CSV table of C-alpha atoms in Angstrom, one decimal:
chain,number,residue,atom,x,y,z
A,1,UNK,CA,128.0,117.1,104.5
A,2,UNK,CA,127.3,119.1,101.4
A,3,UNK,CA,123.6,118.8,101.0
A,4,UNK,CA,123.6,120.0,97.4
A,5,UNK,CA,126.2,117.4,96.4
A,6,UNK,CA,124.2,114.7,98.3
A,7,UNK,CA,121.0,115.5,96.5
A,8,UNK,CA,122.6,115.4,93.1
A,9,UNK,CA,124.3,112.1,93.9
A,10,UNK,CA,121.0,110.6,94.9
A,11,UNK,CA,119.6,111.8,91.5
A,12,UNK,CA,122.5,110.3,89.8
A,13,UNK,CA,121.7,106.9,91.3
A,14,UNK,CA,118.0,107.1,90.7
A,15,UNK,CA,118.4,108.0,87.2
A,16,UNK,CA,121.0,105.3,86.4
A,17,UNK,CA,119.1,102.7,84.3
A,18,UNK,CA,118.2,99.4,86.1
A,19,UNK,CA,119.7,100.7,89.4
A,20,UNK,CA,116.9,100.6,92.0
A,21,UNK,CA,116.2,100.8,95.7
A,22,UNK,CA,117.5,97.4,96.7
A,23,UNK,CA,120.9,98.2,95.0
A,24,UNK,CA,121.4,101.7,96.5
A,25,UNK,CA,120.3,100.4,100.0
A,26,UNK,CA,123.2,97.9,99.6
A,27,UNK,CA,125.5,100.7,98.4
A,28,UNK,CA,124.7,103.0,101.2
A,29,UNK,CA,125.4,100.4,103.8
A,30,UNK,CA,129.0,100.4,102.5
A,31,UNK,CA,129.7,104.1,102.0
A,32,UNK,CA,129.3,107.1,104.3
A,33,UNK,CA,127.6,109.4,101.7
A,34,UNK,CA,125.7,109.3,98.5
A,35,UNK,CA,128.5,111.4,96.9
A,36,UNK,CA,131.1,108.9,97.9
A,37,UNK,CA,128.9,106.2,96.6
A,38,UNK,CA,128.8,107.7,93.1
A,39,UNK,CA,132.4,108.7,93.1
A,40,UNK,CA,133.4,105.1,93.8
A,41,UNK,CA,131.1,103.5,91.2
A,42,UNK,CA,134.0,101.7,89.5
A,43,UNK,CA,134.8,99.8,92.7
A,44,UNK,CA,131.3,98.4,93.2
A,45,UNK,CA,131.8,95.1,91.3
A,46,UNK,CA,135.0,94.4,93.2
A,47,UNK,CA,133.2,94.8,96.5
A,48,UNK,CA,130.2,92.7,95.2
A,49,UNK,CA,127.9,95.6,95.7
A,50,UNK,CA,126.5,95.8,92.2
A,51,UNK,CA,127.0,94.4,88.8
A,52,UNK,CA,129.6,95.5,86.3
A,53,UNK,CA,127.1,96.9,83.8
A,54,UNK,CA,125.4,99.1,86.6
A,55,UNK,CA,128.7,100.4,87.7
A,56,UNK,CA,129.9,101.1,84.3
A,57,UNK,CA,126.7,103.2,83.4
A,58,UNK,CA,127.0,105.1,86.7
A,59,UNK,CA,130.6,105.8,86.1
A,60,UNK,CA,129.9,106.9,82.5
A,61,UNK,CA,127.3,109.4,83.8
A,62,UNK,CA,124.5,108.1,81.7
A,63,UNK,CA,122.3,109.6,84.3
A,64,UNK,CA,123.5,113.2,83.9
A,65,UNK,CA,120.9,114.7,81.6
A,66,UNK,CA,117.8,113.4,83.6
A,67,UNK,CA,119.5,114.2,86.9
A,68,UNK,CA,120.3,117.8,85.9
A,69,UNK,CA,116.7,118.3,84.6
A,70,UNK,CA,115.1,117.1,87.9
A,71,UNK,CA,117.7,119.1,89.9
A,72,UNK,CA,117.0,122.3,88.1
A,73,UNK,CA,113.2,121.8,88.3
A,74,UNK,CA,113.3,121.2,92.0
A,75,UNK,CA,115.5,124.2,92.6
A,76,UNK,CA,113.2,126.4,90.5
A,77,UNK,CA,110.3,125.3,92.7
A,78,UNK,CA,112.3,125.8,95.8
A,79,UNK,CA,111.6,122.3,97.0
A,80,UNK,CA,113.0,120.9,100.2
A,81,UNK,CA,114.8,117.6,99.9
A,82,UNK,CA,115.7,114.9,102.6
A,83,UNK,CA,118.3,112.5,101.4
A,84,UNK,CA,119.3,109.1,102.8
A,85,UNK,CA,122.2,110.4,105.0
A,86,UNK,CA,120.2,113.3,106.3
A,87,UNK,CA,119.5,113.0,110.1
A,88,UNK,CA,115.9,113.8,109.2
A,89,UNK,CA,115.5,110.9,106.9
A,90,UNK,CA,113.0,108.3,108.7
A,91,UNK,CA,114.8,105.4,110.2
A,92,UNK,CA,111.7,103.2,109.5
A,93,UNK,CA,112.3,103.8,105.7
A,94,UNK,CA,115.7,102.6,105.9
A,95,UNK,CA,114.6,99.2,107.3
A,96,UNK,CA,112.4,98.3,104.3
A,97,UNK,CA,113.8,96.3,101.3
A,98,UNK,CA,113.1,99.0,98.8
A,99,UNK,CA,113.6,102.4,100.4
A,100,UNK,CA,113.7,105.7,98.5
A,101,UNK,CA,117.0,107.4,98.3
A,102,UNK,CA,115.4,110.9,98.8
A,103,UNK,CA,112.1,112.6,99.8
A,104,UNK,CA,110.7,115.9,98.7
A,105,UNK,CA,108.8,117.3,101.7
A,106,UNK,CA,106.6,120.3,102.5
A,107,UNK,CA,105.5,121.2,106.0
A,108,UNK,CA,106.6,120.1,109.5
A,109,UNK,CA,109.4,117.5,108.9
A,110,UNK,CA,109.4,116.8,112.7
A,111,UNK,CA,106.3,114.7,112.2
A,112,UNK,CA,108.5,112.1,110.5
A,113,UNK,CA,109.9,111.3,114.0
A,114,UNK,CA,106.4,110.9,115.5
A,115,UNK,CA,104.7,107.4,116.1
A,116,UNK,CA,102.2,107.0,113.3
A,117,UNK,CA,99.2,105.0,112.2
A,118,UNK,CA,98.2,104.8,108.6
A,119,UNK,CA,94.4,105.0,107.8
A,120,UNK,CA,93.5,104.3,104.2
A,121,UNK,CA,90.4,103.2,102.3
A,122,UNK,CA,88.1,103.7,99.4
A,123,UNK,CA,87.4,106.9,97.5
A,124,UNK,CA,83.7,106.1,97.1
A,125,UNK,CA,82.6,105.2,100.5
A,126,UNK,CA,79.6,105.1,103.1
A,127,UNK,CA,78.7,107.7,105.6
A,128,UNK,CA,79.6,105.0,108.2
A,129,UNK,CA,83.0,104.6,106.8
A,130,UNK,CA,83.6,108.4,106.7
A,131,UNK,CA,82.4,109.0,110.3
A,132,UNK,CA,84.4,106.2,111.8
A,133,UNK,CA,87.5,107.3,110.0
A,134,UNK,CA,87.2,110.9,111.1
A,135,UNK,CA,86.4,109.9,114.8
A,136,UNK,CA,89.3,107.3,115.0
A,137,UNK,CA,91.9,109.5,113.4
A,138,UNK,CA,91.0,112.5,115.5
A,139,UNK,CA,91.1,110.4,118.7
A,140,UNK,CA,94.6,109.0,117.8
A,141,UNK,CA,95.9,112.4,116.8
A,142,UNK,CA,94.6,113.8,120.1
A,143,UNK,CA,97.0,111.7,122.1
A,144,UNK,CA,99.9,112.6,119.8
A,145,UNK,CA,99.8,109.8,117.1
A,146,UNK,CA,100.4,111.0,113.6
A,147,UNK,CA,97.9,109.9,111.0
A,148,UNK,CA,99.5,108.9,107.6
A,149,UNK,CA,97.5,108.6,104.4
A,150,UNK,CA,97.5,109.2,100.7
A,151,UNK,CA,95.4,112.4,100.2
A,152,UNK,CA,92.9,110.6,98.0
A,153,UNK,CA,89.2,111.6,98.2
A,154,UNK,CA,87.0,109.6,100.5
A,155,UNK,CA,88.6,107.8,103.4
A,156,UNK,CA,92.0,109.5,103.0
A,157,UNK,CA,90.5,112.9,103.1
A,158,UNK,CA,88.7,112.1,106.4
A,159,UNK,CA,91.7,110.5,107.9
A,160,UNK,CA,93.9,113.7,107.2
A,161,UNK,CA,91.1,115.9,108.5
A,162,UNK,CA,90.9,113.9,111.8
A,163,UNK,CA,94.7,113.9,112.0
A,164,UNK,CA,95.0,117.6,111.6
A,165,UNK,CA,92.4,118.3,114.4
A,166,UNK,CA,94.8,117.0,117.0
A,167,UNK,CA,98.3,117.1,118.5
A,168,UNK,CA,99.6,114.3,116.2
A,169,UNK,CA,98.6,116.0,113.0
A,170,UNK,CA,98.9,114.2,109.7
A,171,UNK,CA,101.3,113.1,106.9
A,172,UNK,CA,100.2,112.8,103.2
A,173,UNK,CA,102.3,110.6,100.9
A,174,UNK,CA,101.7,111.5,97.3
A,175,UNK,CA,101.9,109.3,94.2
A,176,UNK,CA,103.0,112.3,92.0
A,177,UNK,CA,105.3,115.3,92.2
A,178,UNK,CA,105.2,117.8,95.0
A,179,UNK,CA,104.2,120.6,92.6
A,180,UNK,CA,101.3,118.6,91.2
A,181,UNK,CA,97.8,119.6,92.5
A,182,UNK,CA,96.1,116.2,92.8
A,183,UNK,CA,93.4,115.5,93.5
A,184,UNK,CA,92.2,118.9,92.8
A,185,UNK,CA,89.1,118.6,95.1
A,186,UNK,CA,91.4,118.1,98.0
A,187,UNK,CA,93.4,121.3,97.7
A,188,UNK,CA,91.9,122.6,100.9
A,189,UNK,CA,93.4,119.7,102.8
A,190,UNK,CA,96.6,119.9,101.0
A,191,UNK,CA,97.0,123.5,102.1
A,192,UNK,CA,96.2,122.6,105.6
A,193,UNK,CA,98.8,119.9,105.4
A,194,UNK,CA,101.4,122.3,104.1
A,195,UNK,CA,100.8,124.6,107.0
A,196,UNK,CA,100.1,122.3,109.9
A,197,UNK,CA,101.0,118.8,108.7
A,198,UNK,CA,103.5,117.3,106.3
A,199,UNK,CA,103.4,116.3,102.6
A,200,UNK,CA,106.0,113.7,101.3
A,201,UNK,CA,106.8,112.2,97.9
A,202,UNK,CA,109.7,110.5,96.4
A,203,UNK,CA,108.6,111.6,92.9
A,204,UNK,CA,110.3,114.5,91.2
A,205,UNK,CA,108.7,117.8,90.1
A,206,UNK,CA,106.2,117.5,87.4
A,207,UNK,CA,105.6,113.7,87.7
A,208,UNK,CA,101.9,113.2,87.2
A,209,UNK,CA,99.8,110.6,89.1
A,210,UNK,CA,99.9,107.5,87.0
A,211,UNK,CA,98.5,104.2,88.2
A,212,UNK,CA,101.9,102.7,88.4
A,213,UNK,CA,103.1,105.2,91.0
A,214,UNK,CA,100.7,104.3,93.7
A,215,UNK,CA,102.1,100.9,94.9
A,216,UNK,CA,105.3,102.8,95.4
A,217,UNK,CA,103.5,105.4,97.3
A,218,UNK,CA,101.8,102.8,99.5
A,219,UNK,CA,105.0,101.2,100.5
A,220,UNK,CA,106.0,104.6,102.1
A,221,UNK,CA,102.6,105.1,103.8
A,222,UNK,CA,103.0,101.7,105.6
A,223,UNK,CA,106.6,102.1,106.3
A,224,UNK,CA,106.0,105.4,108.1
A,225,UNK,CA,103.4,103.7,110.4
A,226,UNK,CA,103.5,101.3,113.3
A,227,UNK,CA,100.2,99.8,111.9
A,228,UNK,CA,97.6,100.2,109.0
A,229,UNK,CA,93.9,100.7,109.4
A,230,UNK,CA,91.8,99.9,106.4
A,231,UNK,CA,88.7,101.8,107.2
A,232,UNK,CA,86.6,100.8,104.2
A,233,UNK,CA,87.7,98.8,101.1
A,234,UNK,CA,86.1,96.6,98.4
A,235,UNK,CA,87.6,93.3,97.3
A,236,UNK,CA,89.8,95.0,94.6
A,237,UNK,CA,90.7,98.2,96.5
A,238,UNK,CA,94.2,99.6,96.2
A,239,UNK,CA,94.1,99.9,99.9
A,240,UNK,CA,94.6,96.2,100.1
A,241,UNK,CA,98.0,96.6,98.6
A,242,UNK,CA,99.0,99.0,101.5
A,243,UNK,CA,97.7,96.3,103.9
A,244,UNK,CA,99.8,93.6,102.2
A,245,UNK,CA,102.9,95.8,102.2
A,246,UNK,CA,102.4,96.6,105.8
A,247,UNK,CA,102.2,92.8,106.7
A,248,UNK,CA,105.4,92.3,104.7
A,249,UNK,CA,107.1,95.1,106.5
A,250,UNK,CA,106.1,93.6,109.8
A,251,UNK,CA,103.4,96.2,110.6
A,252,UNK,CA,100.2,95.6,112.3
A,253,UNK,CA,97.0,95.4,110.0
A,254,UNK,CA,93.7,96.7,111.2
A,255,UNK,CA,90.3,96.5,109.5
A,256,UNK,CA,87.0,98.3,110.2
A,257,UNK,CA,84.0,95.9,109.7
A,258,UNK,CA,81.0,97.0,107.9
A,259,UNK,CA,77.5,95.9,107.2
A,260,UNK,CA,77.2,92.4,105.7
A,261,UNK,CA,76.5,92.6,102.0
A,262,UNK,CA,78.0,96.1,101.6
A,263,UNK,CA,80.3,95.8,98.7
A,264,UNK,CA,82.6,98.6,99.8
A,265,UNK,CA,83.6,96.5,103.0
A,266,UNK,CA,84.2,93.2,101.4
A,267,UNK,CA,88.0,93.9,101.3
A,268,UNK,CA,88.0,94.7,105.0
A,269,UNK,CA,86.0,91.6,105.8
A,270,UNK,CA,88.5,89.4,103.8
A,271,UNK,CA,91.5,91.0,105.7
A,272,UNK,CA,89.8,90.0,109.0
A,273,UNK,CA,89.4,86.5,107.8
A,274,UNK,CA,93.1,86.5,106.9
A,275,UNK,CA,94.2,87.6,110.4
A,276,UNK,CA,93.8,91.4,110.4
A,277,UNK,CA,92.6,92.9,113.9
A,278,UNK,CA,89.1,93.9,113.8
A,279,UNK,CA,88.9,97.4,115.3
A,280,UNK,CA,85.9,99.6,116.1
A,281,UNK,CA,87.6,102.5,117.8
A,282,UNK,CA,90.9,104.2,118.5
A,283,UNK,CA,91.1,102.4,121.8
A,284,UNK,CA,91.4,99.0,120.0
A,285,UNK,CA,94.4,100.2,118.1
A,286,UNK,CA,96.0,101.8,121.1
A,287,UNK,CA,95.7,98.5,123.0
A,288,UNK,CA,97.2,96.4,120.3
A,289,UNK,CA,100.1,98.9,119.7
A,290,UNK,CA,100.4,99.9,123.4
A,291,UNK,CA,104.0,98.9,123.9
A,292,UNK,CA,105.2,100.5,120.6
A,293,UNK,CA,103.3,103.8,121.6
A,294,UNK,CA,104.6,103.8,125.1
A,295,UNK,CA,108.2,103.6,123.8
A,296,UNK,CA,107.6,106.1,121.0
A,297,UNK,CA,105.6,108.7,123.0
A,298,UNK,CA,108.3,108.9,125.6
A,299,UNK,CA,110.2,111.1,123.1
A,300,UNK,CA,107.6,113.5,122.4
A,301,UNK,CA,108.4,116.9,124.1
A,302,UNK,CA,106.0,118.5,126.6
A,303,UNK,CA,103.8,121.2,125.4
A,304,UNK,CA,103.9,124.6,126.7
A,305,UNK,CA,100.9,125.5,128.9
A,306,UNK,CA,99.1,127.6,126.1
A,307,UNK,CA,99.6,125.1,123.4
A,308,UNK,CA,96.4,123.3,122.9
A,309,UNK,CA,94.4,121.5,120.2
A,310,UNK,CA,91.0,122.5,118.9
A,311,UNK,CA,88.4,119.8,119.0
A,312,UNK,CA,86.2,119.7,116.0
A,313,UNK,CA,85.8,118.5,112.5
A,314,UNK,CA,87.7,121.0,110.3
A,315,UNK,CA,91.4,120.5,109.6
A,316,UNK,CA,91.9,124.4,109.3
A,317,UNK,CA,91.7,125.0,113.1
A,318,UNK,CA,94.4,122.4,114.1
A,319,UNK,CA,97.7,123.0,115.7
A,320,UNK,CA,100.5,120.6,115.0
A,321,UNK,CA,103.4,119.8,117.5
A,322,UNK,CA,105.2,122.8,118.4
A,323,UNK,CA,102.7,125.2,117.0
A,324,UNK,CA,100.4,127.6,118.9
A,325,UNK,CA,96.7,127.2,118.5
A,326,UNK,CA,93.6,128.6,119.7
A,327,UNK,CA,92.6,127.5,123.2
A,328,UNK,CA,89.8,125.1,123.5
A,329,UNK,CA,86.9,126.4,125.4
A,330,UNK,CA,86.3,124.5,128.6
A,331,UNK,CA,82.6,123.9,128.9
A,332,UNK,CA,82.9,123.4,132.7
A,333,UNK,CA,84.8,126.7,133.2
A,334,UNK,CA,83.3,128.7,136.2
A,335,UNK,CA,81.4,125.6,137.4
A,336,UNK,CA,82.1,124.2,140.9
A,337,UNK,CA,84.6,121.4,141.0
A,338,UNK,CA,82.5,118.2,141.3
A,339,UNK,CA,83.5,115.3,143.5
A,340,UNK,CA,85.0,112.3,142.0
A,341,UNK,CA,82.0,110.2,142.7
A,342,UNK,CA,79.6,112.5,140.9
A,343,UNK,CA,77.9,111.1,137.8
A,344,UNK,CA,77.8,107.6,139.1
A,345,UNK,CA,74.2,106.3,138.9
A,346,UNK,CA,72.4,105.5,142.0
A,347,UNK,CA,72.7,101.9,143.0
A,348,UNK,CA,75.6,101.3,140.6
A,349,UNK,CA,78.5,99.5,142.1
A,350,UNK,CA,81.9,101.0,142.2
A,351,UNK,CA,84.1,100.2,139.2
A,352,UNK,CA,86.1,97.1,139.7
A,353,UNK,CA,89.7,98.0,140.5
A,354,UNK,CA,92.2,95.7,138.8
A,355,UNK,CA,95.7,94.9,139.8
A,356,UNK,CA,98.8,96.4,138.0
A,357,UNK,CA,102.3,97.5,138.6
A,358,UNK,CA,102.9,99.7,141.7
A,359,UNK,CA,103.6,103.1,140.4
A,360,UNK,CA,105.4,104.2,143.6
A,361,UNK,CA,108.1,101.7,143.0
A,362,UNK,CA,108.4,102.0,139.2
A,363,UNK,CA,111.6,103.9,138.7
A,364,UNK,CA,110.9,104.2,135.0
A,365,UNK,CA,108.1,106.7,135.5
A,366,UNK,CA,108.7,110.4,134.6
A,367,UNK,CA,107.7,113.5,136.5
A,368,UNK,CA,104.5,113.9,134.7
A,369,UNK,CA,103.3,110.5,135.2
A,370,UNK,CA,104.0,110.8,139.0
A,371,UNK,CA,102.2,114.0,139.2
A,372,UNK,CA,99.3,112.6,137.5
A,373,UNK,CA,99.1,109.5,139.8
A,374,UNK,CA,99.4,111.5,142.9
A,375,UNK,CA,96.1,113.1,141.9
A,376,UNK,CA,94.4,109.9,140.6
A,377,UNK,CA,95.5,107.4,143.2
A,378,UNK,CA,93.2,107.0,146.2
A,379,UNK,CA,90.1,108.0,144.3
A,380,UNK,CA,87.4,105.6,143.0
A,381,UNK,CA,87.6,107.2,139.5
A,382,UNK,CA,88.2,110.6,138.0
A,383,UNK,CA,87.1,112.1,134.6
A,384,UNK,CA,89.9,113.4,132.2
A,385,UNK,CA,88.6,116.9,132.4
A,386,UNK,CA,88.8,116.9,136.2
A,387,UNK,CA,92.3,115.6,135.9
A,388,UNK,CA,93.2,118.4,133.6
A,389,UNK,CA,91.8,121.1,135.7
A,390,UNK,CA,93.4,119.7,138.8
A,391,UNK,CA,96.8,119.5,137.3
A,392,UNK,CA,96.4,122.7,135.3
A,393,UNK,CA,97.2,120.8,132.1
A,394,UNK,CA,95.7,121.1,128.7
A,395,UNK,CA,93.7,118.1,127.2
A,396,UNK,CA,96.4,116.7,124.9
A,397,UNK,CA,98.9,116.7,127.5
A,398,UNK,CA,96.6,114.8,129.9
A,399,UNK,CA,95.8,112.3,127.3
A,400,UNK,CA,99.4,111.6,126.3
A,401,UNK,CA,100.4,110.9,129.9
A,402,UNK,CA,97.3,108.8,130.5
A,403,UNK,CA,98.1,106.7,127.5
A,404,UNK,CA,101.6,106.0,128.7
A,405,UNK,CA,100.3,105.0,132.2
A,406,UNK,CA,97.5,102.8,130.5
A,407,UNK,CA,99.8,100.9,128.2
A,408,UNK,CA,102.0,100.3,131.3
A,409,UNK,CA,99.1,98.8,133.1
A,410,UNK,CA,99.1,101.5,135.9
A,411,UNK,CA,95.8,103.2,135.1
A,412,UNK,CA,92.5,101.8,133.6
A,413,UNK,CA,90.1,103.6,131.3
A,414,UNK,CA,86.5,103.3,131.9
A,415,UNK,CA,83.6,104.3,129.5
A,416,UNK,CA,83.1,108.1,129.0
A,417,UNK,CA,86.8,109.0,129.5
A,418,UNK,CA,86.8,108.2,133.3
A,419,UNK,CA,90.1,106.7,134.8
A,420,UNK,CA,91.1,104.8,137.8
A,421,UNK,CA,94.4,103.7,139.2
A,422,UNK,CA,95.0,100.0,139.3
A,423,UNK,CA,95.9,98.5,142.6
A,424,UNK,CA,99.7,97.7,143.1
A,425,UNK,CA,100.1,94.0,142.4
A,426,UNK,CA,100.5,91.6,139.5
A,427,UNK,CA,100.7,93.1,136.0
A,428,UNK,CA,97.5,92.7,134.1
A,429,UNK,CA,97.0,94.3,130.7
A,430,UNK,CA,93.6,92.9,130.0
A,431,UNK,CA,92.0,94.6,127.0
A,432,UNK,CA,88.4,94.5,128.3
A,433,UNK,CA,86.9,97.5,130.0
A,434,UNK,CA,85.2,97.4,133.4
A,435,UNK,CA,82.0,99.2,133.2
A,436,UNK,CA,80.7,101.5,136.0
A,437,UNK,CA,77.9,99.2,136.7
A,438,UNK,CA,79.9,96.1,136.9
A,439,UNK,CA,79.9,93.9,140.1
A,440,UNK,CA,82.7,94.6,142.4
C-alpha cells in the first residue's frame, strides 16, 4: 500500500463538505483502501454507501485545495501519519460510530496497542485530587497499563506524569494540531511524552485549540481506553463529556469521590449516583477491569533483565515499553533475605487463605506465571520485593505477572504489597482483601 496515496486520499475524504466519520466508516467497510474509496466515488450511490451529492462533490475534487494545503503543511513539519488501513491504526477506534480517518502521532506508537485507562478531570483542582490522580496513574502504569489523557493543566497533567513514571507510559490526545504548543505551561510534559510516551491528534497542522474541538478529542480519549476515571470534576466540567462518551462506547466509568460540599467534586458525585464505579485506588480499577487486563496484558512482551522503571514523581525519569531506563535502587540490597513470616505482628493470625483455581492443572498459564507460583506456593505470604529478588526479576515484571495471576483468582493481594497463593478449589474472585490480622 502506498502510504502517501493513502494519506492524501484520507485528506480528500475529510475535506469533502458534509462527508463525515460515519460515512467514511461505511465506505471503508466496502473498499480495501482509502485510495480505492476516493477513486470509486461515482459508485457510492449505486452501492448505497453515500448520497449522490456527496459522491458528486468527492468525484469533482472539491476537496483538492484544502487537502493539498494540509498535505504540504504536514510534510514540511515532518509529521508522522497513521491512516485507517494502516496496521498501526487502533482497532478500538474502528469500533466507534465516528472514528477519525487518520491520526497524526509523535512518540512511541506501540503504546496504541497497550491496554489503557483514561484519567481526566478539572484544570482547577484540589491537592487531594492531584495526589490521588498521580498515585493511581503511577500504580496502573507500573503494571503495564497506559494512561490516556488530554494534556490539560491540573488533573490531566498529573495523570500523564504518573503514567510516564511507569512501564505503561502515557498517551496524550490533543484538541489542536500536533505542531501547536498548547497549553504552554505543559511543554515539559509534552516533551516527555514525545520522548517516552505518545501524542495523538486528528487535527491538521496549525489547527488552534478551539472549544468545539475538545468533544472530538474526548471521544478518542475514551475509545483508546478500557475505562475512564474522572478524578475531579465540577457539575459542568468537560470531563463529564468524556464520561458520557465512554458509557456510549461501552467503556467502564469510574469516579473519585471527594469531600461533601467541595464544588470541584460535584460532577464525580453525580456520576456515582448515575452508576459510575466509586474508586479510591488503582486496585479498585484493576478489579473491575480484571478480565480485560488479563486478556490484554498477555500480549505485552517480556522486559529484558536491565529494563526497569524508576519510581518517583517526575515524568522525566521514566522509561516506556522497550526503552532502557535507569535501574531502580533496591533499598534492601545487601541485607539478609528475610523469612516469609517476618513483619507479621506478634499475636496476629495468619492471613486467611481463600480458594481459587489450581495453578498446577491450569494449562493456560505461561512459563512466567508458573515460575512465580513455584516460589509463592507453600508460603504463608511473600512480599513483592522478596518475590522479585528470589526470581531475579525487576519490579514491573513481577507486578505484571502478579496482576495476571490475581485477576485469574490464583493469587490474593494483602495490604502492603504482600501476596499469597489461593488454595486450589472453587474459583472465588471476591474483591475484598483479607487483612493480616483477620481471623483464620
